[in-house]
Amino acid sequence: MQIEKKDIRALSKDQLREFFVSNGDKAFRGNQVYEWLWNKGAHNFEDMTNVAKSTRQMLEENFVINHIRVDQMQKSEDGTVKNAVRLHDGLVVESVLIPTETRTTACVSSQVGCSLDCNFCATARLKRMRNLNPDEIYDQVIAIDNESRLYHNRPLSNIVFMGMGEPLMNYNNVMKAIDKIISPEGLGMSPKRITVSTSGVPKMIKKLADDEVKFRLAVSLHSAIDEIRSQIMPFSKSFPLADLREALEYWYSHTKSRVTYEYVVWKGINDNKASVDALVKFCKYVPCKVNLIEYNPIDDGEFQQASEESINEYIKALERNDIVVKVRRSRGKDIDAACGQLANKEA
Ligand code: SAH
């Protein structure tokens, strides 16, 4: 019977060093291999040219490198690229490269499917299959960094955890991936360029604050009225807005980092004065800004984008109250790469 080989990238640098020492080699060999795995993105032991052939063979016998594979790449008219990413066990997630004049943003997934049940989101219709490992998250970033260099002659500048899944329901692995992304041994990216988006899990927002993270936080709010929010985001029945507010106050008092609220205005759902007033009120609890996101239709029309007039009511009210508000146009709609459209249609 063949023994299942271990994924070498599940080992920390220290564990790799210990492995070599226990095999009669030098600890330093661990550093070399670690660099190949994380800095140079080696897919095969064969590629590790400064490591002796016999050592490479020994690694081959003991380990695998479970790399992701970009199975399919779709390009939008607006330059957005969507990768269908095949994992070692055959499951698929999607990640997106979003170019603008000045930056390239990677939108990455944290789970296969999603644990939550937002009625307006295509990903929610896939049941959660499993959490992604830290290296599967990191690899999506590397794949997009490579594409950015290839197509736009510049490295990736920003990362948003706004792909499939709820990042705070896969807390440890997302944190490990971010550690790697910001470490000089990984991409060396500033945490200020990374945004983790959550549908608002109060306990985990507090944990982020306790862990003194340095990245940005975005919350998918969509309504500041409990009855409406729990209707469109049923899981939020267990997380009332009062708890979310308290968690965000805790976050801000610890991090001094402004929160971004993501908000879609839908016809007949939150395009009314009471909803506008409730949002303005909610925005006063902690320093924040609001991104009004365009709705990307995913279904038979249960949800429809509100009229321009209703959206303007939000903008006027927020601006009157000195709250920063931006309208975010969708990118990559023609390839189902926009917010809420990731659903492995092609897989
Ligand atoms: N689970 C996390 C990460 C996903 S981010 C979160 O909820 O924040 C994806 C963003 O797109 C969220 O703000 C989500 O509310 C929004 N979204 C989902 N479906 C959408 C749709 N059909 N149109 C526009 N935005 C959508």
PDB file of N, CA, C and O in Angstrom, residues 74-82 96-98 293-298 305 328-342 345-346:
ATOM      1  N   GLN A  74     -10.867  33.406 -18.240  1.00  0.00           N
ATOM      2  CA  GLN A  74     -11.770  34.144 -19.123  1.00  0.00           C
ATOM      3  C   GLN A  74     -11.442  35.620 -19.028  1.00  0.00           C
ATOM      4  O   GLN A  74     -11.229  36.143 -17.926  1.00  0.00           O
ATOM      5  N   LYS A  75     -11.411  36.289 -20.178  1.00  0.00           N
ATOM      6  CA  LYS A  75     -11.085  37.719 -20.183  1.00  0.00           C
ATOM      7  C   LYS A  75     -12.307  38.539 -20.547  1.00  0.00           C
ATOM      8  O   LYS A  75     -12.969  38.245 -21.539  1.00  0.00           O
ATOM      9  N   SER A  76     -12.550  39.570 -19.739  1.00  0.00           N
ATOM     10  CA  SER A  76     -13.688  40.441 -20.014  1.00  0.00           C
ATOM     11  C   SER A  76     -13.270  41.553 -20.974  1.00  0.00           C
ATOM     12  O   SER A  76     -12.089  41.876 -21.090  1.00  0.00           O
ATOM     13  N   GLU A  77     -14.275  42.170 -21.590  1.00  0.00           N
ATOM     14  CA  GLU A  77     -13.994  43.318 -22.470  1.00  0.00           C
ATOM     15  C   GLU A  77     -13.300  44.441 -21.702  1.00  0.00           C
ATOM     16  O   GLU A  77     -12.541  45.210 -22.278  1.00  0.00           O
ATOM     17  N   ASP A  78     -13.582  44.548 -20.404  1.00  0.00           N
ATOM     18  CA  ASP A  78     -12.991  45.656 -19.639  1.00  0.00           C
ATOM     19  C   ASP A  78     -11.639  45.301 -19.012  1.00  0.00           C
ATOM     20  O   ASP A  78     -11.120  46.038 -18.186  1.00  0.00           O
ATOM     21  N   GLY A  79     -11.067  44.164 -19.397  1.00  0.00           N
ATOM     22  CA  GLY A  79      -9.722  43.803 -18.912  1.00  0.00           C
ATOM     23  C   GLY A  79      -9.730  42.896 -17.693  1.00  0.00           C
ATOM     24  O   GLY A  79      -8.705  42.361 -17.289  1.00  0.00           O
ATOM     25  N   THR A  80     -10.901  42.727 -17.082  1.00  0.00           N
ATOM     26  CA  THR A  80     -11.015  41.833 -15.928  1.00  0.00           C
ATOM     27  C   THR A  80     -10.754  40.390 -16.387  1.00  0.00           C
ATOM     28  O   THR A  80     -11.174  39.991 -17.472  1.00  0.00           O
ATOM     29  N   VAL A  81     -10.041  39.645 -15.552  1.00  0.00           N
ATOM     30  CA  VAL A  81      -9.746  38.247 -15.895  1.00  0.00           C
ATOM     31  C   VAL A  81     -10.285  37.360 -14.782  1.00  0.00           C
ATOM     32  O   VAL A  81     -10.081  37.647 -13.599  1.00  0.00           O
ATOM     33  N   LYS A  82     -10.990  36.303 -15.157  1.00  0.00           N
ATOM     34  CA  LYS A  82     -11.473  35.364 -14.134  1.00  0.00           C
ATOM     35  C   LYS A  82     -10.766  34.033 -14.297  1.00  0.00           C
ATOM     36  O   LYS A  82     -10.746  33.461 -15.385  1.00  0.00           O
ATOM     37  N   VAL A  96     -10.374  36.562  -9.344  1.00  0.00           N
ATOM     38  CA  VAL A  96     -10.546  37.578 -10.380  1.00  0.00           C
ATOM     39  C   VAL A  96      -9.428  38.614 -10.315  1.00  0.00           C
ATOM     40  O   VAL A  96      -9.025  39.025  -9.224  1.00  0.00           O
ATOM     41  N   LEU A  97      -8.935  39.000 -11.475  1.00  0.00           N
ATOM     42  CA  LEU A  97      -7.962  40.101 -11.577  1.00  0.00           C
ATOM     43  C   LEU A  97      -8.721  41.319 -12.086  1.00  0.00           C
ATOM     44  O   LEU A  97      -9.386  41.250 -13.117  1.00  0.00           O
ATOM     45  N   ILE A  98      -8.641  42.407 -11.335  1.00  0.00           N
ATOM     46  CA  ILE A  98      -9.380  43.613 -11.714  1.00  0.00           C
ATOM     47  C   ILE A  98      -8.386  44.763 -11.953  1.00  0.00           C
ATOM     48  O   ILE A  98      -7.810  45.286 -10.996  1.00  0.00           O
ATOM     49  N   ILE A 293     -22.604  49.390  -4.204  1.00  0.00           N
ATOM     50  CA  ILE A 293     -22.231  48.454  -5.271  1.00  0.00           C
ATOM     51  C   ILE A 293     -23.408  48.269  -6.213  1.00  0.00           C
ATOM     52  O   ILE A 293     -24.560  48.158  -5.773  1.00  0.00           O
ATOM     53  N   GLU A 294     -23.088  48.224  -7.477  1.00  0.00           N
ATOM     54  CA  GLU A 294     -24.121  47.949  -8.480  1.00  0.00           C
ATOM     55  C   GLU A 294     -24.585  46.498  -8.301  1.00  0.00           C
ATOM     56  O   GLU A 294     -23.758  45.621  -8.050  1.00  0.00           O
ATOM     57  N   TYR A 295     -25.866  46.248  -8.452  1.00  0.00           N
ATOM     58  CA  TYR A 295     -26.352  44.870  -8.324  1.00  0.00           C
ATOM     59  C   TYR A 295     -26.083  44.085  -9.607  1.00  0.00           C
ATOM     60  O   TYR A 295     -26.349  44.569 -10.707  1.00  0.00           O
ATOM     61  N   ASN A 296     -25.556  42.903  -9.448  1.00  0.00           N
ATOM     62  CA  ASN A 296     -25.329  42.032 -10.599  1.00  0.00           C
ATOM     63  C   ASN A 296     -26.366  40.930 -10.570  1.00  0.00           C
ATOM     64  O   ASN A 296     -26.319  40.065  -9.699  1.00  0.00           O
ATOM     65  N   PRO A 297     -27.297  40.980 -11.498  1.00  0.00           N
ATOM     66  CA  PRO A 297     -28.405  40.025 -11.456  1.00  0.00           C
ATOM     67  C   PRO A 297     -27.899  38.589 -11.533  1.00  0.00           C
ATOM     68  O   PRO A 297     -26.975  38.295 -12.297  1.00  0.00           O
ATOM     69  N   ILE A 298     -28.480  37.735 -10.731  1.00  0.00           N
ATOM     70  CA  ILE A 298     -28.045  36.337 -10.749  1.00  0.00           C
ATOM     71  C   ILE A 298     -29.215  35.403 -10.964  1.00  0.00           C
ATOM     72  O   ILE A 298     -29.062  34.210 -11.008  1.00  0.00           O
ATOM     73  N   GLN A 305     -31.910  45.960  -9.213  1.00  0.00           N
ATOM     74  CA  GLN A 305     -31.214  47.204  -8.886  1.00  0.00           C
ATOM     75  C   GLN A 305     -32.242  48.331  -8.742  1.00  0.00           C
ATOM     76  O   GLN A 305     -33.153  48.456  -9.562  1.00  0.00           O
ATOM     77  N   ARG A 328     -19.611  52.058  -6.791  1.00  0.00           N
ATOM     78  CA  ARG A 328     -18.707  51.083  -7.430  1.00  0.00           C
ATOM     79  C   ARG A 328     -19.394  50.442  -8.627  1.00  0.00           C
ATOM     80  O   ARG A 328     -20.356  49.697  -8.469  1.00  0.00           O
ATOM     81  N   ARG A 329     -18.888  50.777  -9.788  1.00  0.00           N
ATOM     82  CA  ARG A 329     -19.418  50.130 -10.993  1.00  0.00           C
ATOM     83  C   ARG A 329     -18.901  48.691 -11.048  1.00  0.00           C
ATOM     84  O   ARG A 329     -17.786  48.405 -10.625  1.00  0.00           O
ATOM     85  N   SER A 330     -19.702  47.817 -11.610  1.00  0.00           N
ATOM     86  CA  SER A 330     -19.287  46.414 -11.724  1.00  0.00           C
ATOM     87  C   SER A 330     -18.231  46.231 -12.791  1.00  0.00           C
ATOM     88  O   SER A 330     -18.232  46.929 -13.790  1.00  0.00           O
ATOM     89  N   ARG A 331     -17.362  45.271 -12.559  1.00  0.00           N
ATOM     90  CA  ARG A 331     -16.353  44.920 -13.553  1.00  0.00           C
ATOM     91  C   ARG A 331     -16.528  43.453 -13.902  1.00  0.00           C
ATOM     92  O   ARG A 331     -16.909  42.644 -13.069  1.00  0.00           O
ATOM     93  N   GLY A 332     -16.245  43.144 -15.158  1.00  0.00           N
ATOM     94  CA  GLY A 332     -16.236  41.731 -15.557  1.00  0.00           C
ATOM     95  C   GLY A 332     -17.585  41.053 -15.585  1.00  0.00           C
ATOM     96  O   GLY A 332     -17.686  39.835 -15.477  1.00  0.00           O
ATOM     97  N   LYS A 333     -18.640  41.852 -15.769  1.00  0.00           N
ATOM     98  CA  LYS A 333     -19.989  41.272 -15.749  1.00  0.00           C
ATOM     99  C   LYS A 333     -20.202  40.269 -16.882  1.00  0.00           C
ATOM    100  O   LYS A 333     -20.893  39.271 -16.716  1.00  0.00           O
ATOM    101  N   ASP A 334     -19.585  40.588 -18.052  1.00  0.00           N
ATOM    102  CA  ASP A 334     -19.815  39.725 -19.221  1.00  0.00           C
ATOM    103  C   ASP A 334     -19.240  38.326 -19.049  1.00  0.00           C
ATOM    104  O   ASP A 334     -19.571  37.413 -19.783  1.00  0.00           O
ATOM    105  N   ILE A 335     -18.354  38.148 -18.075  1.00  0.00           N
ATOM    106  CA  ILE A 335     -17.798  36.806 -17.843  1.00  0.00           C
ATOM    107  C   ILE A 335     -18.216  36.268 -16.461  1.00  0.00           C
ATOM    108  O   ILE A 335     -17.560  35.392 -15.905  1.00  0.00           O
ATOM    109  N   ASP A 336     -19.290  36.839 -15.902  1.00  0.00           N
ATOM    110  CA  ASP A 336     -19.754  36.426 -14.566  1.00  0.00           C
ATOM    111  C   ASP A 336     -18.642  36.510 -13.526  1.00  0.00           C
ATOM    112  O   ASP A 336     -18.466  35.606 -12.706  1.00  0.00           O
ATOM    113  N   ALA A 337     -17.887  37.611 -13.576  1.00  0.00           N
ATOM    114  CA  ALA A 337     -16.789  37.760 -12.615  1.00  0.00           C
ATOM    115  C   ALA A 337     -17.092  38.843 -11.597  1.00  0.00           C
ATOM    116  O   ALA A 337     -16.289  39.133 -10.726  1.00  0.00           O
ATOM    117  N   ALA A 338     -18.263  39.476 -11.700  1.00  0.00           N
ATOM    118  CA  ALA A 338     -18.570  40.596 -10.803  1.00  0.00           C
ATOM    119  C   ALA A 338     -19.039  40.077  -9.443  1.00  0.00           C
ATOM    120  O   ALA A 338     -19.337  38.890  -9.289  1.00  0.00           O
ATOM    121  N   CYS A 339     -19.125  41.006  -8.462  1.00  0.00           N
ATOM    122  CA  CYS A 339     -19.533  40.647  -7.100  1.00  0.00           C
ATOM    123  C   CYS A 339     -20.755  39.751  -7.117  1.00  0.00           C
ATOM    124  O   CYS A 339     -21.758  40.074  -7.753  1.00  0.00           O
ATOM    125  N   GLY A 340     -20.684  38.665  -6.395  1.00  0.00           N
ATOM    126  CA  GLY A 340     -21.864  37.818  -6.213  1.00  0.00           C
ATOM    127  C   GLY A 340     -22.152  36.901  -7.378  1.00  0.00           C
ATOM    128  O   GLY A 340     -23.107  36.142  -7.351  1.00  0.00           O
ATOM    129  N   GLN A 341     -21.297  36.936  -8.407  1.00  0.00           N
ATOM    130  CA  GLN A 341     -21.582  36.086  -9.578  1.00  0.00           C
ATOM    131  C   GLN A 341     -20.719  34.829  -9.627  1.00  0.00           C
ATOM    132  O   GLN A 341     -20.853  34.030 -10.550  1.00  0.00           O
ATOM    133  N   LEU A 342     -19.800  34.678  -8.679  1.00  0.00           N
ATOM    134  CA  LEU A 342     -18.879  33.541  -8.749  1.00  0.00           C
ATOM    135  C   LEU A 342     -19.612  32.260  -8.355  1.00  0.00           C
ATOM    136  O   LEU A 342     -20.025  32.092  -7.226  1.00  0.00           O
ATOM    137  N   LYS A 345     -19.753  28.319 -12.931  1.00  0.00           N
ATOM    138  CA  LYS A 345     -20.668  27.950 -14.020  1.00  0.00           C
ATOM    139  C   LYS A 345     -20.015  27.044 -15.047  1.00  0.00           C
ATOM    140  O   LYS A 345     -20.637  26.186 -15.623  1.00  0.00           O
ATOM    141  N   GLU A 346     -18.727  27.298 -15.302  1.00  0.00           N
ATOM    142  CA  GLU A 346     -18.062  26.576 -16.376  1.00  0.00           C
ATOM    143  C   GLU A 346     -17.467  25.248 -15.916  1.00  0.00           C
ATOM    144  O   GLU A 346     -17.066  24.444 -16.714  1.00  0.00           O
TER     145      GLU A 346
END
